[in-house]
């Protein structure tokens, strides 16, 4: 984050009666600021305390806010960020009582720096930067507008929200030459490099990073130069230029170490004033003037009034919400009952279909197919005994055998023999193999042994549900690959059917003819299971089902 401390000792408007006191306070404030810039922090803090006391005594909100800002800036320079934050916040309270938009701009910008640069709380930092931008826009300070927009851009880019930072970057690129200054040129080039790295334009990204480094080496912006080396190294790692990335990372570490050393030296120079610093907050907090006591009393009365009004409003709101909630519960209860009835109707219909399938399959297999086989056998015996191999008899036998096979196949389609004989997992594995062709391949994966058996009705239900899902993929998805995954976890069967097809809008799936997803959902709900559909146009479809397993009843010996 571009770390610019904005300090004010502006000329203030003085009334005739308090001109001397205000001028004296303003002069003390100006001197305390000069001492801070000269890194004489102890003297600056002591003088700032006197300035603040005088400003409070004459009830000048401008001077009070500016004094707090200077105190906070001292702690900021000493890397005492929590104390800096405390005094910046005190300063903004008084600044907001004035029409001094310059002062509001500076303090809000400094708060943004603390939150983004030091605390990494970007949402709060961006909030204060935007408040700063509002005030710099009001006073039409072009250079401050450029600076704040640069900070906002950097904050958004740091958290990967390039689309939000781009409008600010476009503005800076357009007006920096006219209104910006040299102190921000390194950061500007770095931000352009970050953006073009994000949009995968390596040529432009490389150009801006190199330019930022060149300008940084010529100037005094060590902090911005170190960040540039770091971001450039990230870009080079991304483009697999590892050797150059390492060199830039090394350069970043060297400058970072230099900056850390300078900070340590700065702290060593103020060693011995720690007691002074620690007492500072307590002493200032104990300054109680009549002006402050009056404000506190007014604030307390206002708080009591607001509390009473708020309590009354809350009672009204909660009463209304309670009434609405009761009505909503009744409505939802009716909807739940209707939904359960509908699900039971669907389930009963499907159960009826499955029972009829089994009956028809058994009738075809045990009766019709057996009769056809017997007829073919008798015809074979007859032709053998009478040595009659006429063309008509041969064709009749062929028709009987073909009819037998077709009825057997129809019986297996109604109730697959693999499902009945070997169980769900054999049947599903075979189903994937049968449905695979040159257009689509179904991959089968299961952590359950193929010979595992569940309750017969449960296996039948699950088989037809999965069969319907695979059928949907072949009919509607235009996929080239699909995968069926089965897992048994804590007595629940986890099913995932995934394809790489065209996908669809989830909200519209109820209206897509032939999908049958409503019926499947109702079926799963009656089994106390869960179904989740994940799909987007162009991104394929994933359907996940979790259903409690119904195991086979143990036989009693």
JSON list of C-alpha atoms in Angstrom, two decimals, residues 305-464:
[
{"chain": "A", "resi": 305, "resn": "UNK", "atom": "CA", "xyz": [-33.83, 8.97, 23.72]},
{"chain": "A", "resi": 306, "resn": "UNK", "atom": "CA", "xyz": [-32.59, 6.80, 20.88]},
{"chain": "A", "resi": 307, "resn": "UNK", "atom": "CA", "xyz": [-32.70, 3.72, 23.12]},
{"chain": "A", "resi": 308, "resn": "UNK", "atom": "CA", "xyz": [-36.34, 4.34, 24.16]},
{"chain": "A", "resi": 309, "resn": "UNK", "atom": "CA", "xyz": [-37.42, 4.93, 20.55]},
{"chain": "A", "resi": 310, "resn": "UNK", "atom": "CA", "xyz": [-35.44, 1.88, 19.43]},
{"chain": "A", "resi": 311, "resn": "UNK", "atom": "CA", "xyz": [-37.06, -0.33, 22.06]},
{"chain": "A", "resi": 312, "resn": "UNK", "atom": "CA", "xyz": [-40.55, 0.81, 20.98]},
{"chain": "A", "resi": 313, "resn": "UNK", "atom": "CA", "xyz": [-39.69, 0.22, 17.34]},
{"chain": "A", "resi": 314, "resn": "UNK", "atom": "CA", "xyz": [-38.26, -3.21, 18.15]},
{"chain": "A", "resi": 315, "resn": "UNK", "atom": "CA", "xyz": [-41.46, -4.17, 20.02]},
{"chain": "A", "resi": 316, "resn": "UNK", "atom": "CA", "xyz": [-43.54, -3.15, 17.00]},
{"chain": "A", "resi": 317, "resn": "UNK", "atom": "CA", "xyz": [-41.20, -4.88, 14.55]},
{"chain": "A", "resi": 318, "resn": "UNK", "atom": "CA", "xyz": [-41.00, -8.10, 16.59]},
{"chain": "A", "resi": 319, "resn": "UNK", "atom": "CA", "xyz": [-44.79, -8.17, 17.01]},
{"chain": "A", "resi": 320, "resn": "UNK", "atom": "CA", "xyz": [-45.23, -7.80, 13.27]},
{"chain": "A", "resi": 321, "resn": "UNK", "atom": "CA", "xyz": [-42.56, -10.41, 12.55]},
{"chain": "A", "resi": 322, "resn": "UNK", "atom": "CA", "xyz": [-44.13, -12.82, 15.04]},
{"chain": "A", "resi": 323, "resn": "UNK", "atom": "CA", "xyz": [-47.49, -12.48, 13.31]},
{"chain": "A", "resi": 324, "resn": "UNK", "atom": "CA", "xyz": [-45.91, -12.89, 9.87]},
{"chain": "A", "resi": 325, "resn": "UNK", "atom": "CA", "xyz": [-43.85, -15.83, 11.08]},
{"chain": "A", "resi": 326, "resn": "UNK", "atom": "CA", "xyz": [-46.94, -17.59, 12.41]},
{"chain": "A", "resi": 327, "resn": "UNK", "atom": "CA", "xyz": [-48.69, -17.15, 9.07]},
{"chain": "A", "resi": 328, "resn": "UNK", "atom": "CA", "xyz": [-45.58, -18.29, 7.21]},
{"chain": "A", "resi": 329, "resn": "UNK", "atom": "CA", "xyz": [-45.30, -21.40, 9.38]},
{"chain": "A", "resi": 330, "resn": "UNK", "atom": "CA", "xyz": [-48.91, -22.31, 8.62]},
{"chain": "A", "resi": 331, "resn": "UNK", "atom": "CA", "xyz": [-48.35, -21.74, 4.90]},
{"chain": "A", "resi": 332, "resn": "UNK", "atom": "CA", "xyz": [-45.12, -23.76, 4.92]},
{"chain": "A", "resi": 333, "resn": "UNK", "atom": "CA", "xyz": [-46.82, -26.53, 6.89]},
{"chain": "A", "resi": 334, "resn": "UNK", "atom": "CA", "xyz": [-49.56, -26.78, 4.26]},
{"chain": "A", "resi": 335, "resn": "UNK", "atom": "CA", "xyz": [-46.95, -26.76, 1.49]},
{"chain": "A", "resi": 336, "resn": "UNK", "atom": "CA", "xyz": [-44.99, -29.52, 3.24]},
{"chain": "A", "resi": 337, "resn": "UNK", "atom": "CA", "xyz": [-48.12, -31.63, 3.57]},
{"chain": "A", "resi": 338, "resn": "UNK", "atom": "CA", "xyz": [-48.96, -31.07, -0.12]},
{"chain": "A", "resi": 339, "resn": "UNK", "atom": "CA", "xyz": [-45.36, -31.88, -1.09]},
{"chain": "A", "resi": 340, "resn": "UNK", "atom": "CA", "xyz": [-45.36, -35.10, 0.96]},
{"chain": "A", "resi": 341, "resn": "UNK", "atom": "CA", "xyz": [-48.69, -36.18, -0.51]},
{"chain": "A", "resi": 342, "resn": "UNK", "atom": "CA", "xyz": [-47.35, -35.49, -4.01]},
{"chain": "A", "resi": 343, "resn": "UNK", "atom": "CA", "xyz": [-44.17, -37.44, -3.23]},
{"chain": "A", "resi": 344, "resn": "UNK", "atom": "CA", "xyz": [-46.21, -40.37, -1.91]},
{"chain": "A", "resi": 345, "resn": "UNK", "atom": "CA", "xyz": [-48.37, -40.36, -5.06]},
{"chain": "A", "resi": 346, "resn": "UNK", "atom": "CA", "xyz": [-45.24, -40.37, -7.25]},
{"chain": "A", "resi": 347, "resn": "UNK", "atom": "CA", "xyz": [-43.62, -43.10, -5.13]},
{"chain": "A", "resi": 348, "resn": "UNK", "atom": "CA", "xyz": [-46.76, -45.23, -5.18]},
{"chain": "A", "resi": 349, "resn": "UNK", "atom": "CA", "xyz": [-46.94, -44.84, -8.95]},
{"chain": "A", "resi": 350, "resn": "UNK", "atom": "CA", "xyz": [-43.29, -45.84, -9.38]},
{"chain": "A", "resi": 351, "resn": "UNK", "atom": "CA", "xyz": [-43.68, -48.76, -6.93]},
{"chain": "A", "resi": 352, "resn": "UNK", "atom": "CA", "xyz": [-46.70, -49.91, -8.92]},
{"chain": "A", "resi": 353, "resn": "UNK", "atom": "CA", "xyz": [-44.70, -49.71, -12.15]},
{"chain": "A", "resi": 354, "resn": "UNK", "atom": "CA", "xyz": [-41.87, -51.74, -10.62]},
{"chain": "A", "resi": 355, "resn": "UNK", "atom": "CA", "xyz": [-44.27, -54.42, -9.32]},
{"chain": "A", "resi": 356, "resn": "UNK", "atom": "CA", "xyz": [-45.93, -54.63, -12.74]},
{"chain": "A", "resi": 357, "resn": "UNK", "atom": "CA", "xyz": [-42.51, -54.87, -14.41]},
{"chain": "A", "resi": 358, "resn": "UNK", "atom": "CA", "xyz": [-41.58, -57.79, -12.17]},
{"chain": "A", "resi": 359, "resn": "UNK", "atom": "CA", "xyz": [-44.90, -59.53, -12.81]},
{"chain": "A", "resi": 360, "resn": "UNK", "atom": "CA", "xyz": [-44.69, -59.09, -16.58]},
{"chain": "A", "resi": 361, "resn": "UNK", "atom": "CA", "xyz": [-41.01, -60.11, -16.63]},
{"chain": "A", "resi": 362, "resn": "UNK", "atom": "CA", "xyz": [-41.75, -63.22, -14.56]},
{"chain": "A", "resi": 363, "resn": "UNK", "atom": "CA", "xyz": [-44.74, -64.11, -16.76]},
{"chain": "A", "resi": 364, "resn": "UNK", "atom": "CA", "xyz": [-42.71, -63.70, -19.95]},
{"chain": "A", "resi": 365, "resn": "UNK", "atom": "CA", "xyz": [-39.74, -65.63, -18.60]},
{"chain": "A", "resi": 366, "resn": "UNK", "atom": "CA", "xyz": [-41.57, -68.43, -16.74]},
{"chain": "A", "resi": 367, "resn": "UNK", "atom": "CA", "xyz": [-44.54, -68.94, -19.08]},
{"chain": "A", "resi": 368, "resn": "UNK", "atom": "CA", "xyz": [-44.27, -67.52, -22.60]},
{"chain": "A", "resi": 369, "resn": "UNK", "atom": "CA", "xyz": [-40.53, -68.10, -22.97]},
{"chain": "A", "resi": 370, "resn": "UNK", "atom": "CA", "xyz": [-40.87, -71.64, -21.50]},
{"chain": "A", "resi": 371, "resn": "UNK", "atom": "CA", "xyz": [-43.77, -72.46, -23.86]},
{"chain": "A", "resi": 372, "resn": "UNK", "atom": "CA", "xyz": [-41.83, -71.25, -26.90]},
{"chain": "A", "resi": 373, "resn": "UNK", "atom": "CA", "xyz": [-38.80, -73.31, -25.85]},
{"chain": "A", "resi": 374, "resn": "UNK", "atom": "CA", "xyz": [-41.05, -76.37, -25.41]},
{"chain": "A", "resi": 375, "resn": "UNK", "atom": "CA", "xyz": [-42.68, -75.82, -28.81]},
{"chain": "A", "resi": 376, "resn": "UNK", "atom": "CA", "xyz": [-39.28, -75.55, -30.51]},
{"chain": "A", "resi": 377, "resn": "UNK", "atom": "CA", "xyz": [-38.13, -78.72, -28.70]},
{"chain": "A", "resi": 378, "resn": "UNK", "atom": "CA", "xyz": [-41.22, -80.72, -29.77]},
{"chain": "A", "resi": 379, "resn": "UNK", "atom": "CA", "xyz": [-40.82, -79.55, -33.33]},
{"chain": "A", "resi": 380, "resn": "UNK", "atom": "CA", "xyz": [-37.17, -80.63, -33.31]},
{"chain": "A", "resi": 381, "resn": "UNK", "atom": "CA", "xyz": [-38.11, -84.09, -31.96]},
{"chain": "A", "resi": 382, "resn": "UNK", "atom": "CA", "xyz": [-40.90, -84.44, -34.54]},
{"chain": "A", "resi": 383, "resn": "UNK", "atom": "CA", "xyz": [-38.63, -83.56, -37.46]},
{"chain": "A", "resi": 384, "resn": "UNK", "atom": "CA", "xyz": [-35.95, -85.91, -36.10]},
{"chain": "A", "resi": 385, "resn": "UNK", "atom": "CA", "xyz": [-38.32, -88.89, -35.76]},
{"chain": "A", "resi": 386, "resn": "UNK", "atom": "CA", "xyz": [-39.98, -88.38, -39.12]},
{"chain": "A", "resi": 387, "resn": "UNK", "atom": "CA", "xyz": [-36.77, -87.35, -40.83]},
{"chain": "A", "resi": 388, "resn": "UNK", "atom": "CA", "xyz": [-38.60, -84.35, -42.15]},
{"chain": "A", "resi": 389, "resn": "UNK", "atom": "CA", "xyz": [-36.33, -81.32, -42.59]},
{"chain": "A", "resi": 390, "resn": "UNK", "atom": "CA", "xyz": [-38.57, -79.33, -44.85]},
{"chain": "A", "resi": 391, "resn": "UNK", "atom": "CA", "xyz": [-37.93, -75.61, -45.30]},
{"chain": "A", "resi": 392, "resn": "UNK", "atom": "CA", "xyz": [-41.19, -74.70, -43.54]},
{"chain": "A", "resi": 393, "resn": "UNK", "atom": "CA", "xyz": [-40.25, -76.66, -40.38]},
{"chain": "A", "resi": 394, "resn": "UNK", "atom": "CA", "xyz": [-36.73, -75.18, -40.36]},
{"chain": "A", "resi": 395, "resn": "UNK", "atom": "CA", "xyz": [-38.13, -71.64, -40.67]},
{"chain": "A", "resi": 396, "resn": "UNK", "atom": "CA", "xyz": [-40.75, -72.30, -37.98]},
{"chain": "A", "resi": 397, "resn": "UNK", "atom": "CA", "xyz": [-38.03, -73.50, -35.56]},
{"chain": "A", "resi": 398, "resn": "UNK", "atom": "CA", "xyz": [-35.95, -70.38, -36.35]},
{"chain": "A", "resi": 399, "resn": "UNK", "atom": "CA", "xyz": [-38.95, -68.10, -35.70]},
{"chain": "A", "resi": 400, "resn": "UNK", "atom": "CA", "xyz": [-39.69, -69.84, -32.39]},
{"chain": "A", "resi": 401, "resn": "UNK", "atom": "CA", "xyz": [-36.05, -69.53, -31.24]},
{"chain": "A", "resi": 402, "resn": "UNK", "atom": "CA", "xyz": [-35.87, -65.85, -32.32]},
{"chain": "A", "resi": 403, "resn": "UNK", "atom": "CA", "xyz": [-39.14, -65.11, -30.53]},
{"chain": "A", "resi": 404, "resn": "UNK", "atom": "CA", "xyz": [-37.82, -66.86, -27.43]},
{"chain": "A", "resi": 405, "resn": "UNK", "atom": "CA", "xyz": [-34.70, -64.66, -27.40]},
{"chain": "A", "resi": 406, "resn": "UNK", "atom": "CA", "xyz": [-36.68, -61.47, -27.94]},
{"chain": "A", "resi": 407, "resn": "UNK", "atom": "CA", "xyz": [-39.03, -62.29, -25.08]},
{"chain": "A", "resi": 408, "resn": "UNK", "atom": "CA", "xyz": [-36.04, -63.14, -22.88]},
{"chain": "A", "resi": 409, "resn": "UNK", "atom": "CA", "xyz": [-34.42, -59.78, -23.77]},
{"chain": "A", "resi": 410, "resn": "UNK", "atom": "CA", "xyz": [-37.68, -57.97, -23.02]},
{"chain": "A", "resi": 411, "resn": "UNK", "atom": "CA", "xyz": [-37.88, -59.78, -19.68]},
{"chain": "A", "resi": 412, "resn": "UNK", "atom": "CA", "xyz": [-34.32, -58.73, -18.85]},
{"chain": "A", "resi": 413, "resn": "UNK", "atom": "CA", "xyz": [-35.06, -55.11, -19.75]},
{"chain": "A", "resi": 414, "resn": "UNK", "atom": "CA", "xyz": [-38.05, -55.10, -17.44]},
{"chain": "A", "resi": 415, "resn": "UNK", "atom": "CA", "xyz": [-36.04, -56.70, -14.63]},
{"chain": "A", "resi": 416, "resn": "UNK", "atom": "CA", "xyz": [-32.31, -57.16, -15.44]},
{"chain": "A", "resi": 417, "resn": "UNK", "atom": "CA", "xyz": [-31.15, -60.68, -14.66]},
{"chain": "A", "resi": 418, "resn": "UNK", "atom": "CA", "xyz": [-27.79, -59.40, -13.41]},
{"chain": "A", "resi": 419, "resn": "UNK", "atom": "CA", "xyz": [-29.63, -57.28, -10.82]},
{"chain": "A", "resi": 420, "resn": "UNK", "atom": "CA", "xyz": [-31.67, -60.24, -9.62]},
{"chain": "A", "resi": 421, "resn": "UNK", "atom": "CA", "xyz": [-28.85, -62.78, -9.62]},
{"chain": "A", "resi": 422, "resn": "UNK", "atom": "CA", "xyz": [-25.72, -60.83, -8.74]},
{"chain": "A", "resi": 423, "resn": "UNK", "atom": "CA", "xyz": [-26.93, -57.58, -7.21]},
{"chain": "A", "resi": 424, "resn": "UNK", "atom": "CA", "xyz": [-26.84, -53.81, -7.74]},
{"chain": "A", "resi": 425, "resn": "UNK", "atom": "CA", "xyz": [-23.12, -53.28, -8.34]},
{"chain": "A", "resi": 426, "resn": "UNK", "atom": "CA", "xyz": [-22.72, -55.99, -11.00]},
{"chain": "A", "resi": 427, "resn": "UNK", "atom": "CA", "xyz": [-25.83, -54.65, -12.75]},
{"chain": "A", "resi": 428, "resn": "UNK", "atom": "CA", "xyz": [-24.65, -51.01, -12.69]},
{"chain": "A", "resi": 429, "resn": "UNK", "atom": "CA", "xyz": [-21.16, -51.93, -13.90]},
{"chain": "A", "resi": 430, "resn": "UNK", "atom": "CA", "xyz": [-22.75, -53.87, -16.79]},
{"chain": "A", "resi": 431, "resn": "UNK", "atom": "CA", "xyz": [-25.12, -50.94, -17.47]},
{"chain": "A", "resi": 432, "resn": "UNK", "atom": "CA", "xyz": [-22.15, -48.54, -17.87]},
{"chain": "A", "resi": 433, "resn": "UNK", "atom": "CA", "xyz": [-20.42, -50.95, -20.26]},
{"chain": "A", "resi": 434, "resn": "UNK", "atom": "CA", "xyz": [-23.57, -51.50, -22.34]},
{"chain": "A", "resi": 435, "resn": "UNK", "atom": "CA", "xyz": [-24.29, -47.76, -22.66]},
{"chain": "A", "resi": 436, "resn": "UNK", "atom": "CA", "xyz": [-20.71, -46.90, -23.67]},
{"chain": "A", "resi": 437, "resn": "UNK", "atom": "CA", "xyz": [-20.16, -46.45, -27.41]},
{"chain": "A", "resi": 438, "resn": "UNK", "atom": "CA", "xyz": [-18.13, -44.42, -29.91]},
{"chain": "A", "resi": 439, "resn": "UNK", "atom": "CA", "xyz": [-20.10, -41.26, -28.96]},
{"chain": "A", "resi": 440, "resn": "UNK", "atom": "CA", "xyz": [-19.99, -41.45, -25.16]},
{"chain": "A", "resi": 441, "resn": "UNK", "atom": "CA", "xyz": [-18.00, -43.43, -22.61]},
{"chain": "A", "resi": 442, "resn": "UNK", "atom": "CA", "xyz": [-19.41, -44.24, -19.15]},
{"chain": "A", "resi": 443, "resn": "UNK", "atom": "CA", "xyz": [-16.73, -44.75, -16.49]},
{"chain": "A", "resi": 444, "resn": "UNK", "atom": "CA", "xyz": [-17.69, -46.85, -13.44]},
{"chain": "A", "resi": 445, "resn": "UNK", "atom": "CA", "xyz": [-15.98, -46.50, -10.05]},
{"chain": "A", "resi": 446, "resn": "UNK", "atom": "CA", "xyz": [-17.00, -48.01, -6.69]},
{"chain": "A", "resi": 447, "resn": "UNK", "atom": "CA", "xyz": [-15.32, -48.64, -3.34]},
{"chain": "A", "resi": 448, "resn": "UNK", "atom": "CA", "xyz": [-17.95, -51.34, -2.65]},
{"chain": "A", "resi": 449, "resn": "UNK", "atom": "CA", "xyz": [-17.32, -54.97, -3.55]},
{"chain": "A", "resi": 450, "resn": "UNK", "atom": "CA", "xyz": [-19.29, -56.12, -6.62]},
{"chain": "A", "resi": 451, "resn": "UNK", "atom": "CA", "xyz": [-20.78, -59.06, -4.73]},
{"chain": "A", "resi": 452, "resn": "UNK", "atom": "CA", "xyz": [-22.29, -56.82, -1.99]},
{"chain": "A", "resi": 453, "resn": "UNK", "atom": "CA", "xyz": [-26.06, -57.33, -1.71]},
{"chain": "A", "resi": 454, "resn": "UNK", "atom": "CA", "xyz": [-28.72, -55.06, -0.24]},
{"chain": "A", "resi": 455, "resn": "UNK", "atom": "CA", "xyz": [-32.45, -55.45, 0.21]},
{"chain": "A", "resi": 456, "resn": "UNK", "atom": "CA", "xyz": [-33.97, -56.54, -3.12]},
{"chain": "A", "resi": 457, "resn": "UNK", "atom": "CA", "xyz": [-36.51, -53.70, -3.34]},
{"chain": "A", "resi": 458, "resn": "UNK", "atom": "CA", "xyz": [-33.79, -51.17, -2.41]},
{"chain": "A", "resi": 459, "resn": "UNK", "atom": "CA", "xyz": [-31.49, -52.48, -5.14]},
{"chain": "A", "resi": 460, "resn": "UNK", "atom": "CA", "xyz": [-34.31, -52.29, -7.69]},
{"chain": "A", "resi": 461, "resn": "UNK", "atom": "CA", "xyz": [-35.16, -48.69, -6.76]},
{"chain": "A", "resi": 462, "resn": "UNK", "atom": "CA", "xyz": [-31.55, -47.54, -6.89]},
{"chain": "A", "resi": 463, "resn": "UNK", "atom": "CA", "xyz": [-30.95, -49.35, -10.19]},
{"chain": "A", "resi": 464, "resn": "UNK", "atom": "CA", "xyz": [-33.85, -47.63, -11.95]}
]
